[in-house]
């Protein structure tokens, strides 16, 4: 843990993506740097506890505030529905943190030539930006 500001504790952790609900933003096997306790806003990708199975952590995009909770959706419209369309708004206390960075390893079986390693270095670590248009798209449906 690190200190930030006037005694406020900032916590970071690592999570791994399982499944395809966040493709193309995140892929199965991606590692994520999660900023626990971060300020959240619509469009952010977040790690949260599944509201019906709270020992399960899931990664979804925060679409909009609904009462005391967040409406969350996966980025992949072709994936199975495991988001607010299935379980409704997620209470705010179950949203744990904002995804800041994703890391992709070199795919198994790829050559380790200088060109491949350089290409991997350029693309492996990326910030996970918020999609500010997501709540507008939801309201347009």
C-alpha positions as a printed NumPy array, in Angstrom:
array([[  0.   ,   0.   ,   0.   ],
       [  1.108,   3.543,  -0.669],
       [  0.252,   6.809,   0.982],
       [ -1.432,   9.569,  -1.015],
       [ -2.431,  13.032,   0.098],
       [ -3.257,  13.529,   3.798],
       [ -3.124,  10.024,   5.181],
       [ -5.425,   8.513,   2.532],
       [ -4.424,   4.935,   1.777],
       [ -4.154,   3.9  ,  -1.844],
       [ -4.191,   0.2  ,  -2.619],
       [ -3.286,  -1.598,  -5.827],
       [ -3.582,  -5.25 ,  -6.721],
       [ -3.387,  -7.677,  -9.625],
       [ -6.344,  -9.567, -11.108],
       [ -6.583, -11.971, -14.04 ],
       [ -9.304, -11.953, -16.693],
       [-11.184, -15.21 , -17.21 ],
       [-13.638, -15.403, -20.087],
       [-14.547, -13.197, -23.032],
       [-17.22 , -10.81 , -21.716],
       [-14.897,  -7.777, -21.998],
       [-13.477,  -8.455, -25.494],
       [-12.126,  -6.392, -27.281],
       [-11.003,  -4.249, -24.321],
       [ -9.729,  -7.225, -22.296],
       [ -8.951, -10.784, -23.317],
       [ -8.941, -14.074, -21.448],
       [ -5.626, -14.311, -19.574],
       [ -4.917, -10.574, -19.362],
       [ -3.434,  -9.389, -16.084],
       [ -4.927,  -6.203, -14.62 ],
       [ -3.57 ,  -3.555, -12.285],
       [ -6.565,  -2.654, -10.094],
       [ -6.752,   0.571,  -8.083],
       [ -8.882,  -0.414,  -5.079],
       [-10.939,   2.384,  -3.552],
       [-10.466,   4.674,  -6.582],
       [-13.033,   7.298,  -7.501],
       [-15.393,   5.758, -10.052],
       [-17.328,   7.266, -12.925],
       [-19.461,   6.032, -15.808],
       [-17.328,   4.423, -18.491],
       [-14.672,   3.025, -16.132],
       [-13.772,  -0.671, -16.199],
       [-14.044,  -2.021, -12.655],
       [-13.542,  -5.144, -10.569],
       [-16.588,  -6.01 ,  -8.485],
       [-18.121,  -8.785,  -6.467],
       [-20.866, -10.666,  -8.289],
       [-24.053,  -9.582,  -6.477],
       [-25.505, -13.114,  -6.395],
       [-22.242, -14.97 ,  -5.667],
       [-20.081, -12.568,  -3.681],
       [-17.031, -14.832,  -3.496],
       [-16.737, -14.403,  -7.305],
       [-14.974, -11.321,  -8.689],
       [-15.993, -10.048, -12.118],
       [-14.739,  -7.285, -14.432],
       [-17.322,  -5.042, -16.116],
       [-17.754,  -1.534, -17.472],
       [-19.65 ,   0.9  , -15.235],
       [-22.457,   2.336, -17.343],
       [-24.395,   4.599, -14.998],
       [-25.46 ,   5.134, -11.414],
       [-28.895,   3.772, -10.556],
       [-29.913,   4.692,  -7.043],
       [-27.252,   3.361,  -4.682],
       [-25.742,   1.038,  -7.294],
       [-24.069,   0.775, -10.683],
       [-25.503,  -0.602, -13.919],
       [-22.647,  -2.686, -15.382],
       [-22.189,  -4.292, -18.793],
       [-19.574,  -6.393, -20.563],
       [-18.009,  -4.942, -23.722],
       [-18.687,  -8.101, -25.774],
       [-22.308,  -8.177, -27.001],
       [-21.907, -11.814, -28.144],
       [-20.841, -13.17 , -24.739],
       [-23.197, -14.835, -22.271],
       [-25.142, -12.302, -20.21 ],
       [-23.412, -12.045, -16.831],
       [-23.991,  -8.376, -16.115],
       [-26.755,  -6.029, -14.961],
       [-29.12 ,  -7.397, -17.6  ],
       [-29.121, -10.625, -15.552],
       [-28.78 ,  -9.357, -11.96 ],
       [-29.711,  -5.651, -12.   ],
       [-27.758,  -2.759, -10.537],
       [-24.752,  -3.678,  -8.381],
       [-24.671,  -2.062,  -4.916],
       [-21.828,   0.456,  -4.619],
       [-20.132,  -1.444,  -1.778],
       [-19.601,  -4.426,  -4.131],
       [-17.614,  -2.332,  -6.642],
       [-14.049,  -2.796,  -5.396],
       [-11.793,  -0.837,  -7.711],
       [-10.993,   0.658, -11.102],
       [ -8.843,  -1.164, -13.667],
       [ -5.896,   1.079, -14.55 ],
       [ -3.631,  -1.068, -16.73 ],
       [ -3.867,  -4.365, -18.587],
       [ -0.875,  -6.572, -19.321],
       [ -0.757,  -9.272, -21.985],
       [  1.938, -11.922, -21.964],
       [  3.653, -13.316, -25.057],
       [  1.435, -16.018, -26.499],
       [  2.82 , -19.54 , -25.961],
       [  4.646, -20.96 , -28.954],
       [  5.666, -17.589, -30.416],
       [  9.267, -17.073, -31.404],
       [ 11.352, -14.964, -29.095],
       [ 13.084, -13.025, -31.89 ],
       [ 14.06 ,  -9.413, -31.281],
       [ 11.211,  -8.189, -33.535],
       [  8.577, -10.246, -31.721],
       [  9.822,  -9.169, -28.291],
       [  9.929,  -5.496, -29.343],
       [  6.41 ,  -5.711, -30.813],
       [  5.198,  -7.346, -27.599],
       [  6.824,  -4.644, -25.442],
       [  5.067,  -1.908, -27.415],
       [  1.63 ,  -3.519, -27.097],
       [  1.728,  -5.605, -23.882],
       [  1.102,  -2.917, -21.277],
       [ -1.694,  -0.438, -21.917],
       [ -3.892,   1.791, -19.786],
       [ -7.559,   0.788, -19.733],
       [ -9.365,   4.006, -20.613],
       [-12.891,   4.877, -19.631],
       [-15.471,   4.885, -22.429],
       [-17.38 ,   8.097, -21.82 ],
       [-19.967,   7.345, -24.517],
       [-21.199,   4.131, -22.88 ],
       [-23.984,   5.676, -20.788],
       [-25.228,   7.697, -23.77 ],
       [-25.379,   4.497, -25.856],
       [-27.405,   2.761, -23.134],
       [-29.968,   5.573, -23.006],
       [-30.273,   5.527, -26.825],
       [-31.47 ,   1.865, -26.85 ]])
